[in-house]
XYZ file of N, CA and C in Angstrom:
372
model
N -21.796 -7.102 -2.815
C -20.760 -5.988 -2.457
C -20.566 -6.139 -0.953
N -21.674 -6.503 -0.200
C -21.399 -6.487 1.284
C -20.478 -7.629 1.584
N -20.582 -8.721 0.867
C -19.650 -9.807 1.148
C -18.213 -9.414 0.864
N -17.915 -8.625 -0.286
C -16.574 -8.285 -0.609
C -16.128 -7.289 0.552
N -17.008 -6.395 0.896
C -16.710 -5.303 2.014
C -16.165 -6.070 3.291
N -16.928 -7.129 3.616
C -16.635 -7.841 4.840
C -15.428 -8.694 4.745
N -15.245 -9.360 3.641
C -14.240 -10.284 3.547
C -12.903 -9.635 3.277
N -12.845 -8.528 2.478
C -11.525 -7.886 2.196
C -10.699 -7.680 3.377
N -11.235 -7.033 4.406
C -10.275 -6.848 5.594
C -9.768 -7.927 6.231
N -10.572 -9.069 6.106
C -10.120 -10.292 6.736
C -8.978 -10.914 5.973
N -8.885 -10.572 4.863
C -7.873 -11.141 3.893
C -6.587 -10.138 3.933
N -6.829 -8.750 3.775
C -5.824 -7.913 3.594
C -5.148 -7.642 4.924
N -5.735 -7.515 6.085
C -5.077 -7.192 7.385
C -4.059 -8.187 7.642
N -4.282 -9.481 7.611
C -3.014 -10.236 7.809
C -1.986 -10.262 6.822
N -2.254 -9.884 5.506
C -1.198 -9.599 4.633
C -0.343 -8.320 5.060
N -1.115 -7.389 5.356
C -0.279 -6.128 5.803
C 0.713 -6.468 7.038
N -0.025 -7.312 8.007
C 0.855 -7.661 9.173
C 1.951 -8.549 8.696
N 1.869 -9.414 7.843
C 2.978 -10.285 7.308
C 3.980 -9.285 6.586
N 3.645 -8.368 5.821
C 4.581 -7.386 5.270
C 5.451 -6.691 6.432
N 4.693 -6.223 7.490
C 5.458 -5.644 8.655
C 6.441 -6.620 9.205
N 6.018 -7.824 9.407
C 6.955 -8.859 9.946
C 8.071 -9.145 9.109
N 7.890 -9.178 7.750
C 8.935 -9.354 6.759
C 9.872 -8.190 6.836
N 9.277 -7.015 6.848
C 10.159 -5.792 7.033
C 11.204 -5.870 8.195
N 10.660 -6.209 9.395
C 11.368 -6.348 10.688
C 12.441 -7.363 10.485
N 12.181 -8.498 9.886
C 13.137 -9.629 9.571
C 14.235 -9.093 8.728
N 13.904 -8.513 7.549
C 14.829 -7.976 6.548
C 15.787 -6.941 7.160
N 15.197 -6.103 8.104
C 16.122 -5.052 8.673
C 17.056 -5.765 9.643
N 16.573 -6.755 10.504
C 17.419 -7.330 11.329
C 18.576 -8.125 10.579
N 18.274 -8.649 9.499
C 19.287 -9.422 8.625
C 20.114 -8.451 7.899
N 19.712 -7.224 7.787
C 20.363 -6.342 6.869
C 20.245 -6.730 5.345
N 19.083 -7.356 4.992
C 19.138 -7.765 3.697
C 18.372 -6.657 2.840
N 19.170 -5.853 2.097
C 18.697 -4.760 1.294
C 17.995 -5.197 0.104
N 18.428 -6.302 -0.587
C 17.751 -6.800 -1.715
C 16.368 -7.182 -1.467
N 16.052 -7.887 -0.399
C 14.660 -8.313 -0.066
C 13.846 -7.071 0.351
N 14.558 -6.007 0.963
C 13.828 -4.882 1.303
C 13.245 -4.060 0.007
N 14.104 -4.053 -0.983
C 13.792 -3.453 -2.212
C 12.655 -4.203 -2.944
N 12.763 -5.638 -2.854
C 11.629 -6.234 -3.481
C 10.313 -6.020 -2.674
N 10.396 -6.152 -1.365
C 9.216 -5.843 -0.543
C 8.742 -4.494 -0.824
N 9.515 -3.361 -0.951
C 9.036 -2.149 -1.376
C 8.257 -2.077 -2.679
N 8.814 -2.743 -3.705
C 8.093 -2.857 -4.945
C 6.738 -3.530 -4.756
N 6.737 -4.653 -3.975
C 5.486 -5.246 -3.753
C 4.459 -4.511 -3.091
N 4.915 -3.826 -1.964
C 3.941 -2.896 -1.294
C 3.555 -1.829 -2.196
N 4.448 -1.225 -2.932
C 3.894 -0.042 -3.831
C 2.923 -0.647 -4.842
N 3.058 -1.880 -5.375
C 1.945 -2.416 -6.188
C 0.701 -2.588 -5.510
N 0.789 -3.111 -4.278
C -0.517 -3.091 -3.502
C -1.177 -1.898 -3.191
N -0.364 -0.775 -2.969
C -0.952 0.573 -2.687
C -1.722 1.067 -3.931
N -1.129 0.691 -5.113
C -1.740 1.087 -6.325
C -3.127 0.311 -6.550
N -3.095 -1.043 -6.203
C -4.217 -1.801 -6.320
C -5.364 -1.208 -5.299
N -5.003 -0.930 -4.131
C -5.965 -0.411 -3.102
C -6.626 0.905 -3.754
N -5.752 1.673 -4.374
C -6.279 3.034 -4.702
C -7.061 2.743 -6.053
N -6.752 1.876 -6.820
C -7.521 1.608 -8.072
C -8.883 1.051 -7.655
N -8.940 0.178 -6.562
C -10.355 -0.368 -6.116
C -11.111 0.816 -5.537
N -10.447 1.658 -4.803
C -11.218 2.726 -4.167
C -11.763 3.781 -5.247
N -10.919 3.947 -6.291
C -11.453 4.915 -7.320
C -12.578 4.217 -8.059
N -12.526 2.956 -8.392
C -13.676 2.303 -9.093
C -14.935 2.291 -8.186
N -14.675 1.942 -6.877
C -15.806 2.064 -5.898
C -16.456 3.457 -5.851
N -15.653 4.456 -5.890
C -16.161 5.809 -5.832
C -16.981 6.040 -7.237
N -16.457 5.715 -8.360
C -17.173 5.804 -9.539
C -18.468 5.022 -9.562
N -18.392 3.913 -8.993
C -19.781 3.144 -8.944
C -20.813 3.872 -8.072
N -20.269 4.382 -6.988
C -21.171 5.161 -6.098
C -21.866 6.326 -6.842
N -20.989 7.054 -7.606
C -21.434 8.064 -8.297
C -22.471 7.659 -9.380
N -22.195 6.532 -9.985
C -23.226 6.073 -10.961
C -24.514 5.594 -10.195
N -24.406 5.050 -9.149
C -25.636 4.646 -8.360
C -26.434 5.813 -7.781
N -25.636 6.924 -7.486
C -26.432 8.098 -6.836
C -26.946 8.958 -7.911
N -26.230 9.208 -9.045
C -26.639 10.098 -9.959
C -27.409 9.499 -11.201
N -27.444 8.327 -11.429
C -28.115 7.625 -12.547
C -28.813 6.371 -11.898
N -29.757 6.582 -11.004
C -30.438 5.436 -10.168
C -31.409 4.683 -11.262
N -31.862 5.389 -12.374
C -32.768 4.764 -13.242
C -32.205 3.705 -14.092
N -30.767 3.864 -14.222
C -29.987 3.026 -15.302
C -29.937 1.575 -14.530
N -29.696 1.578 -13.231
C -29.308 0.368 -12.625
C -30.522 -0.119 -11.661
N -31.302 0.678 -11.142
C -32.482 0.335 -10.210
C -31.917 -0.495 -8.994
N -30.832 0.007 -8.442
C -30.407 -0.759 -7.284
C -30.792 -0.065 -5.935
N -30.852 -0.758 -4.952
C -31.260 -0.218 -3.544
C -30.176 0.825 -3.113
N -30.645 1.670 -2.216
C -29.783 2.689 -1.693
C -28.612 2.223 -0.896
N -28.837 1.010 -0.231
C -27.798 0.356 0.599
C -26.543 0.017 -0.151
N -26.735 -0.325 -1.478
C -25.588 -0.722 -2.300
C -24.636 0.402 -2.442
N -25.179 1.681 -2.598
C -24.154 2.790 -2.731
C -23.509 3.009 -1.426
N -24.276 2.835 -0.345
C -23.660 2.965 1.072
C -22.511 2.018 1.168
N -22.770 0.784 1.004
C -21.829 -0.239 1.191
C -20.703 -0.175 0.265
N -20.799 0.209 -1.047
C -19.671 0.677 -1.861
C -18.864 1.752 -1.401
N -19.566 2.669 -0.873
C -18.798 3.864 -0.299
C -17.850 3.410 0.987
N -18.521 2.508 1.857
C -17.601 1.973 2.791
C -16.553 1.188 2.286
N -16.827 0.420 1.214
C -15.565 -0.407 0.742
C -14.488 0.582 0.140
N -14.937 1.723 -0.459
C -13.913 2.734 -1.009
C -13.152 3.227 0.194
N -13.719 3.549 1.288
C -13.132 4.055 2.495
C -12.115 3.054 3.036
N -12.590 1.813 3.126
C -11.610 0.708 3.640
C -10.439 0.581 2.666
N -10.631 0.609 1.374
C -9.533 0.550 0.423
C -8.610 1.679 0.486
N -8.988 2.959 0.814
C -8.167 3.986 1.005
C -7.335 3.823 2.360
N -7.921 3.347 3.337
C -7.320 3.122 4.605
C -6.138 2.102 4.435
N -6.514 1.053 3.741
C -5.460 -0.005 3.391
C -4.299 0.709 2.593
N -4.613 1.506 1.605
C -3.533 2.092 0.849
C -2.776 3.028 1.704
N -3.340 3.704 2.660
C -2.499 4.574 3.510
C -1.638 3.785 4.477
N -2.015 2.578 5.034
C -1.297 1.974 5.915
C -0.136 1.240 5.144
N -0.335 0.719 3.898
C 0.595 0.176 3.073
C 1.762 1.173 2.755
N 1.178 2.510 2.369
C 2.143 3.520 2.027
C 2.991 4.019 3.152
N 2.494 3.782 4.415
C 3.302 4.127 5.608
C 4.490 3.176 5.652
N 4.204 1.938 5.496
C 5.251 0.900 5.428
C 6.203 1.178 4.390
N 5.823 1.400 3.197
C 6.640 1.764 2.021
C 7.506 2.925 2.227
N 7.011 3.851 2.832
C 7.763 5.098 3.170
C 8.870 4.621 4.187
N 8.503 3.942 5.174
C 9.488 3.557 6.197
C 10.697 2.715 5.484
N 10.279 1.719 4.656
C 11.306 1.004 3.927
C 12.180 1.940 2.998
N 11.636 2.836 2.335
C 12.212 3.686 1.500
C 13.230 4.559 2.273
N 12.800 5.130 3.375
C 13.702 5.999 4.227
C 14.763 5.074 4.737
N 14.621 3.948 5.134
C 15.649 3.199 5.622
C 16.735 2.836 4.669
N 16.308 2.351 3.519
C 17.210 2.047 2.439
C 17.997 3.327 1.822
N 17.339 4.411 1.837
C 17.882 5.659 1.440
C 18.940 6.100 2.226
N 18.655 5.927 3.714
C 19.604 6.465 4.611
C 20.878 5.443 4.646
N 20.694 4.163 4.408
C 21.798 3.313 4.360
C 22.568 3.585 3.221
N 21.972 3.820 1.911
C 22.634 4.136 0.699
C 23.664 5.377 1.030
N 23.035 6.366 1.461
C 23.738 7.681 1.770
C 24.971 7.371 2.726
N 24.679 6.672 3.735
C 25.750 6.301 4.714
C 26.942 5.467 4.028
N 26.484 4.459 3.131
C 27.615 3.699 2.478
C 28.363 4.530 1.461
N 27.622 5.471 0.734
C 28.250 6.409 -0.153
C 29.293 7.291 0.625
N 28.893 7.880 1.725
C 29.792 8.661 2.436
C 30.978 7.880 3.004
N 30.770 6.677 3.434
C 31.981 5.775 3.797
C 32.884 5.532 2.705
N 32.345 5.237 1.476
C 33.265 4.913 0.392
C 33.990 6.353 -0.015
N 33.442 7.329 -0.141
C 34.125 8.471 -0.545
C 35.144 8.978 0.501
N 34.786 8.780 1.821
C 35.751 9.102 2.897
C 36.991 8.281 2.892
N 36.930 7.133 2.392
C 38.056 6.135 2.255
C 38.630 6.018 0.815
N 38.242 6.734 0.019
C 38.811 6.731 -1.396
C 39.931 7.792 -1.366
N 41.131 7.333 -1.798
C 42.335 8.076 -1.846
C 42.150 9.121 -2.982
N 42.634 10.333 -2.699
C 42.491 11.332 -3.744
C 43.682 11.424 -4.666
N 43.291 11.676 -5.915
C 44.466 11.800 -6.873
C 44.561 13.104 -7.289
N 45.751 13.632 -7.388
C 46.030 15.019 -7.688
C 46.664 15.039 -9.108
């Protein structure tokens, strides 16, 4: 578990950075389709991070309250708890980016709808 806890940030942090760079590129290009795809991808990563955190918390509970079942050292529960915290932090960071993308695409959609209705001739 220590290995997973140490390697996960080394893999996930560059992925999050790549998502931020993709976001900036898609905004500059005005590519809404890719923004929507990126939003779906980020939301799935948020769910993965939260699922990993939940599983880690459940494992910590089992290690703390049923130590005779597994007979594992106390450090395993601590390391697993740290992994849960890291997963929650990753989910939070990814959700911030997802919220930014959602706000940007929602604002653009509302602006486009108002432009369309402003230029639509009225029929009586």
